[in-house]
Amino acid sequence: MMKGSLIIVGFFAAGIFLGIEGWVPEAIVRHDPSMYALYLLIVFVGISVGGDEKFMHIVRSVNFRYLLAPITVIAGTFLGIAVYLMLFPGEKAIESLAVGAGFGYYSLSSVLISQLSGKTLGIIALLANIIREVFTLLFTPLLARYFGKLAPVVSGGATSMDTTLPVIVKYSGKEYAFIAIFNGIVLTILVPLLISLLYSLGS
Amino acid sequence: MLFILALLCGGLLAGRLLSRKRELIRTFDRLTTWSIYLLLFLMGVSIGTNKDIIANLSSLGLKAIIIAAFSLGGSILLSVVTYHFFFRKYNGFAKNAENSGRESAPEDPTPTNRME
């Protein structure tokens, strides 16, 4: 399990290092093929989940528990931010909650928050939500082992339907594929709604 | 988002059609692992070459790390509670259906994709 995380961290760190040093071909930097790598990955995940002998059992297991995943993400994130606000009383509640409400969906949340609150908070939202995604990618093997198989889904937040889906399926098991997709879809829809709601409450 | 879902559905359909070819499905499991490494490497490259992110990393990064840590901490701890009360007993959605009537089967410690 530990080995899985180490290999993933290794590839990620190598990418950052080569990127900073500029030791990557211009073409990779200009066209950013990570999107295509993701598309490829999603097809592979589809095939390996769809090709599983237990596929029909997994589909039939869809039930009310699925709703508990996004509820846990929202409640857990806001609880964590509430603790943060108690420890750092100088921070603005609405702004901190809005950054948390990105749930890993950094592209949309950072653009939205930049417009509502300014570029500085936008960059914080971008970084905080990238961290959420990267953390999930890197530590899913450990999360699934020590915090239960639901933990990677909840940690991934809105990203559990695409970028973090492959690691979740690999380490929590294929039976968590549908709950991860459901969780991601619900949160992806809720991110813009919750962020705008927070700002309308604050003004 | 719709495109991603379409790709996923296409993959699921292809997987259903190929489900009798066990060896091929296992090859796709292995390909998944290697594409995860590729994706992470490319994400690293795109962060490393993004001057906005690298330049602001020290000043705004700390605050971002703290907010992310509290968001993640709250989520993960609450997920332990949710898992404990609603998912643990349910142990492997599909497995239950197959093993019904049998005594509690020992949990498979290996990743699911290795299962035969």
mmCIF file of C-alpha atoms in Angstrom:
data_model
loop_
_atom_site.group_PDB
_atom_site.id
_atom_site.type_symbol
_atom_site.label_atom_id
_atom_site.label_comp_id
_atom_site.label_asym_id
_atom_site.label_seq_id
_atom_site.Cartn_x
_atom_site.Cartn_y
_atom_site.Cartn_z
ATOM 1 C CA MET A 1 0.000 0.000 0.000
ATOM 2 C CA MET A 2 2.767 2.380 1.010
ATOM 3 C CA LYS A 3 4.658 1.438 -2.124
ATOM 4 C CA GLY A 4 1.699 2.523 -4.284
ATOM 5 C CA SER A 5 1.769 6.024 -2.785
ATOM 6 C CA LEU A 6 5.550 6.286 -3.096
ATOM 7 C CA ILE A 7 5.532 5.428 -6.805
ATOM 8 C CA ILE A 8 2.743 7.950 -7.436
ATOM 9 C CA VAL A 9 4.576 10.661 -5.447
ATOM 10 C CA GLY A 10 7.740 9.823 -7.374
ATOM 11 C CA PHE A 11 6.157 10.354 -10.792
ATOM 12 C CA PHE A 12 4.481 13.575 -9.638
ATOM 13 C CA ALA A 13 7.686 14.986 -8.098
ATOM 14 C CA ALA A 14 9.682 14.072 -11.194
ATOM 15 C CA GLY A 15 7.138 15.966 -13.313
ATOM 16 C CA ILE A 16 7.341 19.107 -11.143
ATOM 17 C CA PHE A 17 11.150 18.999 -11.067
ATOM 18 C CA LEU A 18 11.483 18.564 -14.822
ATOM 19 C CA GLY A 19 8.844 21.287 -15.329
ATOM 20 C CA ILE A 20 10.640 23.850 -13.140
ATOM 21 C CA GLU A 21 14.010 23.057 -14.688
ATOM 22 C CA GLY A 22 12.474 23.311 -18.138
ATOM 23 C CA TRP A 23 13.750 19.861 -19.117
ATOM 24 C CA VAL A 24 10.583 18.911 -20.959
ATOM 25 C CA PRO A 25 9.935 19.142 -24.704
ATOM 26 C CA GLU A 26 8.239 22.400 -25.774
ATOM 27 C CA ALA A 27 5.383 20.437 -27.320
ATOM 28 C CA ILE A 28 4.366 18.927 -23.956
ATOM 29 C CA VAL A 29 4.354 22.351 -22.268
ATOM 30 C CA ARG A 30 2.422 24.064 -25.054
ATOM 31 C CA HIS A 31 -0.269 21.456 -25.630
ATOM 32 C CA ASP A 32 -0.551 20.089 -22.069
ATOM 33 C CA PRO A 33 -1.415 16.468 -22.900
ATOM 34 C CA SER A 34 -2.572 15.721 -19.331
ATOM 35 C CA MET A 35 -6.162 16.219 -20.496
ATOM 36 C CA TYR A 36 -5.708 13.509 -23.135
ATOM 37 C CA ALA A 37 -3.992 11.234 -20.628
ATOM 38 C CA LEU A 38 -7.071 11.687 -18.434
ATOM 39 C CA TYR A 39 -9.447 10.851 -21.299
ATOM 40 C CA LEU A 40 -7.457 7.703 -22.058
ATOM 41 C CA LEU A 41 -7.473 6.770 -18.395
ATOM 42 C CA ILE A 42 -11.252 7.224 -18.118
ATOM 43 C CA VAL A 43 -11.793 4.836 -21.048
ATOM 44 C CA PHE A 44 -9.465 2.261 -19.434
ATOM 45 C CA VAL A 45 -11.317 2.563 -16.123
ATOM 46 C CA GLY A 46 -14.634 2.118 -17.942
ATOM 47 C CA ILE A 47 -13.385 -1.039 -19.621
ATOM 48 C CA SER A 48 -11.983 -2.554 -16.457
ATOM 49 C CA VAL A 49 -15.128 -1.780 -14.412
ATOM 50 C CA GLY A 50 -17.490 -2.830 -17.226
ATOM 51 C CA GLY A 51 -15.480 -5.991 -17.858
ATOM 52 C CA ASP A 52 -15.646 -7.044 -14.223
ATOM 53 C CA GLU A 53 -17.562 -10.275 -13.650
ATOM 54 C CA LYS A 54 -19.453 -8.658 -10.766
ATOM 55 C CA PHE A 55 -20.512 -5.624 -12.825
ATOM 56 C CA MET A 56 -24.251 -6.328 -12.693
ATOM 57 C CA HIS A 57 -24.122 -6.915 -8.922
ATOM 58 C CA ILE A 58 -22.375 -3.576 -8.511
ATOM 59 C CA VAL A 59 -25.006 -1.784 -10.613
ATOM 60 C CA ARG A 60 -27.834 -3.393 -8.651
ATOM 61 C CA SER A 61 -26.257 -2.231 -5.393
ATOM 62 C CA VAL A 62 -27.017 1.449 -6.145
ATOM 63 C CA ASN A 63 -29.004 2.723 -3.136
ATOM 64 C CA PHE A 64 -29.550 5.522 -0.617
ATOM 65 C CA ARG A 65 -26.040 5.136 0.803
ATOM 66 C CA TYR A 66 -24.760 6.877 -2.306
ATOM 67 C CA LEU A 67 -26.168 10.186 -1.061
ATOM 68 C CA LEU A 68 -24.122 9.874 2.121
ATOM 69 C CA ALA A 69 -20.859 10.414 0.230
ATOM 70 C CA PRO A 70 -21.468 13.999 -1.000
ATOM 71 C CA ILE A 71 -23.197 14.850 2.311
ATOM 72 C CA THR A 72 -20.073 13.666 4.151
ATOM 73 C CA VAL A 73 -17.835 15.730 1.843
ATOM 74 C CA ILE A 74 -19.835 18.933 2.386
ATOM 75 C CA ALA A 75 -20.361 18.504 6.153
ATOM 76 C CA GLY A 76 -16.770 17.333 6.735
ATOM 77 C CA THR A 77 -15.223 20.166 4.717
ATOM 78 C CA PHE A 78 -17.298 22.829 6.458
ATOM 79 C CA LEU A 79 -16.597 21.302 9.885
ATOM 80 C CA GLY A 80 -12.872 21.391 9.118
ATOM 81 C CA ILE A 81 -13.107 25.034 7.979
ATOM 82 C CA ALA A 82 -15.107 25.877 11.133
ATOM 83 C CA VAL A 83 -12.242 24.531 13.258
ATOM 84 C CA TYR A 84 -9.798 26.561 11.124
ATOM 85 C CA LEU A 85 -11.845 29.735 11.749
ATOM 86 C CA MET A 86 -11.801 29.093 15.498
ATOM 87 C CA LEU A 87 -8.016 28.672 15.461
ATOM 88 C CA PHE A 88 -7.421 31.669 13.164
ATOM 89 C CA PRO A 89 -10.088 34.210 14.250
ATOM 90 C CA GLY A 90 -8.691 36.879 11.888
ATOM 91 C CA GLU A 91 -9.780 34.982 8.767
ATOM 92 C CA LYS A 92 -13.005 35.826 6.965
ATOM 93 C CA ALA A 93 -15.564 33.035 7.321
ATOM 94 C CA ILE A 94 -17.269 33.409 3.930
ATOM 95 C CA GLU A 95 -13.972 33.510 2.024
ATOM 96 C CA SER A 96 -12.539 30.454 3.783
ATOM 97 C CA LEU A 97 -15.762 28.459 3.346
ATOM 98 C CA ALA A 98 -15.858 29.415 -0.353
ATOM 99 C CA VAL A 99 -12.300 28.117 -0.874
ATOM 100 C CA GLY A 100 -13.279 24.867 0.867
ATOM 101 C CA ALA A 101 -16.472 24.628 -1.199
ATOM 102 C CA GLY A 102 -14.382 24.089 -4.329
ATOM 103 C CA PHE A 103 -14.166 20.429 -3.201
ATOM 104 C CA GLY A 104 -11.161 19.933 -5.497
ATOM 105 C CA TYR A 105 -12.820 21.442 -8.567
ATOM 106 C CA TYR A 106 -10.047 24.006 -8.904
ATOM 107 C CA SER A 107 -10.652 25.337 -12.417
ATOM 108 C CA LEU A 108 -14.216 26.475 -11.801
ATOM 109 C CA SER A 109 -13.897 27.468 -8.134
ATOM 110 C CA SER A 110 -10.782 29.601 -8.682
ATOM 111 C CA VAL A 111 -12.327 31.498 -11.605
ATOM 112 C CA LEU A 112 -15.583 32.029 -9.723
ATOM 113 C CA ILE A 113 -13.848 33.149 -6.522
ATOM 114 C CA SER A 114 -11.509 35.476 -8.464
ATOM 115 C CA GLN A 115 -14.569 37.250 -9.816
ATOM 116 C CA LEU A 116 -16.443 37.387 -6.521
ATOM 117 C CA SER A 117 -13.523 38.122 -4.212
ATOM 118 C CA GLY A 118 -10.439 39.143 -6.181
ATOM 119 C CA LYS A 119 -7.385 37.514 -7.725
ATOM 120 C CA THR A 120 -5.523 36.821 -4.484
ATOM 121 C CA LEU A 121 -8.247 34.609 -3.053
ATOM 122 C CA GLY A 122 -8.650 33.134 -6.522
ATOM 123 C CA ILE A 123 -5.051 31.874 -6.471
ATOM 124 C CA ILE A 124 -5.529 30.544 -2.924
ATOM 125 C CA ALA A 125 -8.651 28.702 -4.116
ATOM 126 C CA LEU A 126 -6.714 27.342 -7.088
ATOM 127 C CA LEU A 127 -3.845 26.071 -4.936
ATOM 128 C CA ALA A 128 -6.012 24.732 -2.080
ATOM 129 C CA ASN A 129 -8.192 22.759 -4.491
ATOM 130 C CA ILE A 130 -5.224 21.458 -6.514
ATOM 131 C CA ILE A 131 -3.789 20.300 -3.182
ATOM 132 C CA ARG A 132 -7.052 18.467 -2.443
ATOM 133 C CA GLU A 133 -6.873 16.636 -5.769
ATOM 134 C CA VAL A 134 -3.159 15.887 -5.614
ATOM 135 C CA PHE A 135 -3.373 14.760 -1.981
ATOM 136 C CA THR A 136 -6.094 12.291 -2.947
ATOM 137 C CA LEU A 137 -4.085 11.000 -5.908
ATOM 138 C CA LEU A 138 -0.969 10.579 -3.787
ATOM 139 C CA PHE A 139 -2.411 9.195 -0.573
ATOM 140 C CA THR A 140 -5.400 7.113 -1.667
ATOM 141 C CA PRO A 141 -3.521 3.848 -1.013
ATOM 142 C CA LEU A 142 -2.965 4.917 2.609
ATOM 143 C CA LEU A 143 -6.446 6.467 3.034
ATOM 144 C CA ALA A 144 -8.194 3.299 1.834
ATOM 145 C CA ARG A 145 -6.093 1.217 4.204
ATOM 146 C CA TYR A 146 -6.298 3.257 7.396
ATOM 147 C CA PHE A 147 -9.489 5.365 7.092
ATOM 148 C CA GLY A 148 -11.805 2.995 5.239
ATOM 149 C CA LYS A 149 -12.642 2.535 1.578
ATOM 150 C CA LEU A 150 -14.973 5.527 1.518
ATOM 151 C CA ALA A 151 -12.200 7.927 2.579
ATOM 152 C CA PRO A 152 -10.604 8.277 -0.911
ATOM 153 C CA VAL A 153 -14.026 9.090 -2.427
ATOM 154 C CA VAL A 154 -14.706 11.757 0.219
ATOM 155 C CA SER A 155 -11.162 13.106 0.040
ATOM 156 C CA GLY A 156 -11.405 13.401 -3.751
ATOM 157 C CA GLY A 157 -14.632 15.453 -3.532
ATOM 158 C CA ALA A 158 -15.759 16.695 -6.941
ATOM 159 C CA THR A 159 -12.741 15.044 -8.607
ATOM 160 C CA SER A 160 -13.896 11.523 -7.696
ATOM 161 C CA MET A 161 -15.712 11.238 -11.037
ATOM 162 C CA ASP A 162 -12.668 11.921 -13.226
ATOM 163 C CA THR A 163 -9.074 12.577 -12.141
ATOM 164 C CA THR A 164 -9.114 10.611 -8.912
ATOM 165 C CA LEU A 165 -11.541 7.904 -10.117
ATOM 166 C CA PRO A 166 -8.763 5.564 -11.336
ATOM 167 C CA VAL A 167 -6.877 5.500 -8.016
ATOM 168 C CA ILE A 168 -10.151 5.139 -6.089
ATOM 169 C CA VAL A 169 -11.172 2.136 -8.218
ATOM 170 C CA LYS A 170 -7.700 0.636 -7.828
ATOM 171 C CA TYR A 171 -7.447 0.930 -4.046
ATOM 172 C CA SER A 172 -11.059 1.034 -2.737
ATOM 173 C CA GLY A 173 -12.237 -1.536 -5.284
ATOM 174 C CA LYS A 174 -14.468 -1.585 -8.335
ATOM 175 C CA GLU A 175 -17.570 -1.671 -6.129
ATOM 176 C CA TYR A 176 -16.757 1.943 -5.222
ATOM 177 C CA ALA A 177 -16.675 3.090 -8.867
ATOM 178 C CA PHE A 178 -20.335 4.097 -9.054
ATOM 179 C CA ILE A 179 -20.403 5.798 -5.680
ATOM 180 C CA ALA A 180 -17.321 7.792 -6.732
ATOM 181 C CA ILE A 181 -18.934 8.840 -10.031
ATOM 182 C CA PHE A 182 -22.203 9.791 -8.284
ATOM 183 C CA ASN A 183 -20.316 11.738 -5.621
ATOM 184 C CA GLY A 184 -18.321 13.621 -8.268
ATOM 185 C CA ILE A 185 -21.365 14.535 -10.344
ATOM 186 C CA VAL A 186 -23.377 15.826 -7.364
ATOM 187 C CA LEU A 187 -20.480 17.905 -6.040
ATOM 188 C CA THR A 188 -19.506 19.250 -9.474
ATOM 189 C CA ILE A 189 -23.037 20.621 -9.822
ATOM 190 C CA LEU A 190 -23.055 21.968 -6.265
ATOM 191 C CA VAL A 191 -19.671 23.786 -6.375
ATOM 192 C CA PRO A 192 -20.860 26.894 -8.299
ATOM 193 C CA LEU A 193 -24.195 26.893 -6.445
ATOM 194 C CA LEU A 194 -22.630 26.710 -2.972
ATOM 195 C CA ILE A 195 -19.956 29.328 -3.706
ATOM 196 C CA SER A 196 -22.507 31.841 -5.033
ATOM 197 C CA LEU A 197 -24.841 31.042 -2.139
ATOM 198 C CA LEU A 198 -22.053 31.714 0.391
ATOM 199 C CA TYR A 199 -21.298 35.114 -1.149
ATOM 200 C CA SER A 200 -24.974 36.070 -1.300
ATOM 201 C CA LEU A 201 -25.279 35.206 2.403
ATOM 202 C CA GLY A 202 -22.191 37.264 3.208
ATOM 203 C CA SER A 203 -23.221 40.449 1.436
ATOM 204 C CA MET B 1 -18.223 16.862 -17.652
ATOM 205 C CA LEU B 2 -20.633 15.383 -20.214
ATOM 206 C CA PHE B 3 -17.697 14.360 -22.410
ATOM 207 C CA ILE B 4 -16.032 12.557 -19.497
ATOM 208 C CA LEU B 5 -19.289 10.732 -18.730
ATOM 209 C CA ALA B 6 -19.647 9.789 -22.397
ATOM 210 C CA LEU B 7 -16.102 8.361 -22.441
ATOM 211 C CA LEU B 8 -16.847 6.441 -19.262
ATOM 212 C CA CYS B 9 -20.072 4.991 -20.681
ATOM 213 C CA GLY B 10 -18.258 4.029 -23.882
ATOM 214 C CA GLY B 11 -15.599 2.278 -21.802
ATOM 215 C CA LEU B 12 -18.202 0.488 -19.677
ATOM 216 C CA LEU B 13 -19.982 -0.721 -22.802
ATOM 217 C CA ALA B 14 -16.714 -1.919 -24.363
ATOM 218 C CA GLY B 15 -15.874 -3.629 -21.053
ATOM 219 C CA ARG B 16 -19.248 -5.413 -21.046
ATOM 220 C CA LEU B 17 -18.678 -6.650 -24.592
ATOM 221 C CA LEU B 18 -15.153 -7.837 -23.754
ATOM 222 C CA SER B 19 -16.022 -9.281 -20.338
ATOM 223 C CA ARG B 20 -15.508 -12.882 -21.490
ATOM 224 C CA LYS B 21 -11.918 -12.145 -22.506
ATOM 225 C CA ARG B 22 -10.357 -12.237 -19.017
ATOM 226 C CA GLU B 23 -6.765 -11.843 -20.213
ATOM 227 C CA LEU B 24 -7.632 -8.677 -22.152
ATOM 228 C CA ILE B 25 -9.476 -7.147 -19.181
ATOM 229 C CA ARG B 26 -6.437 -7.801 -16.986
ATOM 230 C CA THR B 27 -4.275 -6.019 -19.550
ATOM 231 C CA PHE B 28 -6.548 -2.986 -19.237
ATOM 232 C CA ASP B 29 -6.194 -3.120 -15.443
ATOM 233 C CA ARG B 30 -2.420 -2.897 -15.896
ATOM 234 C CA LEU B 31 -2.751 -0.111 -18.474
ATOM 235 C CA THR B 32 -4.876 1.814 -15.937
ATOM 236 C CA THR B 33 -2.037 1.671 -13.406
ATOM 237 C CA TRP B 34 0.510 2.980 -15.903
ATOM 238 C CA SER B 35 -1.794 5.744 -17.116
ATOM 239 C CA ILE B 36 -2.206 6.878 -13.504
ATOM 240 C CA TYR B 37 1.590 7.301 -13.348
ATOM 241 C CA LEU B 38 1.590 9.123 -16.691
ATOM 242 C CA LEU B 39 -1.216 11.452 -15.583
ATOM 243 C CA LEU B 40 0.541 12.322 -12.331
ATOM 244 C CA PHE B 41 3.807 12.987 -14.166
ATOM 245 C CA LEU B 42 2.047 15.295 -16.635
ATOM 246 C CA MET B 43 0.203 17.098 -13.821
ATOM 247 C CA GLY B 44 3.566 17.662 -12.155
ATOM 248 C CA VAL B 45 4.954 19.076 -15.406
ATOM 249 C CA SER B 46 2.010 21.451 -15.830
ATOM 250 C CA ILE B 47 2.377 22.724 -12.245
ATOM 251 C CA GLY B 48 6.161 23.000 -12.577
ATOM 252 C CA THR B 49 5.928 25.023 -15.793
ATOM 253 C CA ASN B 50 3.110 27.311 -14.565
ATOM 254 C CA LYS B 51 4.937 30.516 -13.568
ATOM 255 C CA ASP B 52 1.887 31.960 -11.739
ATOM 256 C CA ILE B 53 1.731 29.000 -9.399
ATOM 257 C CA ILE B 54 5.493 28.671 -8.847
ATOM 258 C CA ALA B 55 5.945 32.438 -8.239
ATOM 259 C CA ASN B 56 3.113 32.658 -5.681
ATOM 260 C CA LEU B 57 3.849 29.356 -4.035
ATOM 261 C CA SER B 58 5.577 30.725 -0.942
ATOM 262 C CA SER B 59 3.222 33.612 -0.100
ATOM 263 C CA LEU B 60 -0.226 32.225 -0.906
ATOM 264 C CA GLY B 61 0.770 28.569 -0.805
ATOM 265 C CA LEU B 62 0.949 28.381 2.976
ATOM 266 C CA LYS B 63 -2.598 29.671 3.401
ATOM 267 C CA ALA B 64 -3.818 27.297 0.677
ATOM 268 C CA ILE B 65 -2.093 24.360 2.381
ATOM 269 C CA ILE B 66 -3.691 25.231 5.741
ATOM 270 C CA ILE B 67 -7.223 25.574 4.291
ATOM 271 C CA ALA B 68 -6.763 22.370 2.274
ATOM 272 C CA ALA B 69 -5.503 20.538 5.369
ATOM 273 C CA PHE B 70 -8.546 21.527 7.430
ATOM 274 C CA SER B 71 -10.970 20.714 4.563
ATOM 275 C CA LEU B 72 -9.349 17.331 4.035
ATOM 276 C CA GLY B 73 -9.012 16.593 7.747
ATOM 277 C CA GLY B 74 -12.696 17.297 8.408
ATOM 278 C CA SER B 75 -13.815 15.304 5.351
ATOM 279 C CA ILE B 76 -11.643 12.273 6.013
ATOM 280 C CA LEU B 77 -12.494 12.083 9.725
ATOM 281 C CA LEU B 78 -16.228 12.372 9.000
ATOM 282 C CA SER B 79 -15.880 9.716 6.290
ATOM 283 C CA VAL B 80 -14.512 7.320 8.918
ATOM 284 C CA VAL B 81 -17.785 7.832 10.837
ATOM 285 C CA THR B 82 -19.962 7.413 7.720
ATOM 286 C CA TYR B 83 -17.981 4.335 6.665
ATOM 287 C CA HIS B 84 -18.190 2.797 10.121
ATOM 288 C CA PHE B 85 -21.970 3.144 10.426
ATOM 289 C CA PHE B 86 -23.170 2.692 6.849
ATOM 290 C CA PHE B 87 -20.550 0.958 4.723
ATOM 291 C CA ARG B 88 -18.315 -1.341 6.783
ATOM 292 C CA LYS B 89 -20.963 -3.965 7.546
ATOM 293 C CA TYR B 90 -22.034 -3.705 3.972
ATOM 294 C CA ASN B 91 -18.521 -4.894 3.092
ATOM 295 C CA GLY B 92 -18.077 -5.075 -0.661
ATOM 296 C CA PHE B 93 -21.498 -4.277 -2.092
ATOM 297 C CA ALA B 94 -21.338 -7.039 -4.682
ATOM 298 C CA LYS B 95 -19.531 -9.641 -2.614
ATOM 299 C CA ASN B 96 -22.433 -9.825 -0.161
ATOM 300 C CA ALA B 97 -24.891 -10.798 -2.842
ATOM 301 C CA GLU B 98 -22.650 -13.612 -4.000
ATOM 302 C CA ASN B 99 -21.717 -14.926 -0.602
ATOM 303 C CA SER B 100 -25.189 -14.815 0.913
ATOM 304 C CA GLY B 101 -25.768 -17.942 2.948
ATOM 305 C CA ARG B 102 -22.055 -18.500 3.377
ATOM 306 C CA GLU B 103 -20.326 -17.562 6.600
ATOM 307 C CA SER B 104 -18.550 -14.232 6.578
ATOM 308 C CA ALA B 105 -15.892 -14.602 3.922
ATOM 309 C CA PRO B 106 -12.407 -13.405 4.871
ATOM 310 C CA GLU B 107 -11.649 -10.058 3.340
ATOM 311 C CA ASP B 108 -9.353 -10.114 0.369
ATOM 312 C CA PRO B 109 -6.248 -8.097 1.293
ATOM 313 C CA THR B 110 -5.068 -7.668 -2.287
ATOM 314 C CA PRO B 111 -6.301 -4.804 -4.487
ATOM 315 C CA THR B 112 -9.573 -5.745 -6.177
ATOM 316 C CA ASN B 113 -8.130 -5.594 -9.652
ATOM 317 C CA ARG B 114 -6.026 -8.644 -8.882
ATOM 318 C CA MET B 115 -9.080 -10.731 -8.117
ATOM 319 C CA GLU B 116 -9.722 -13.638 -10.389
#
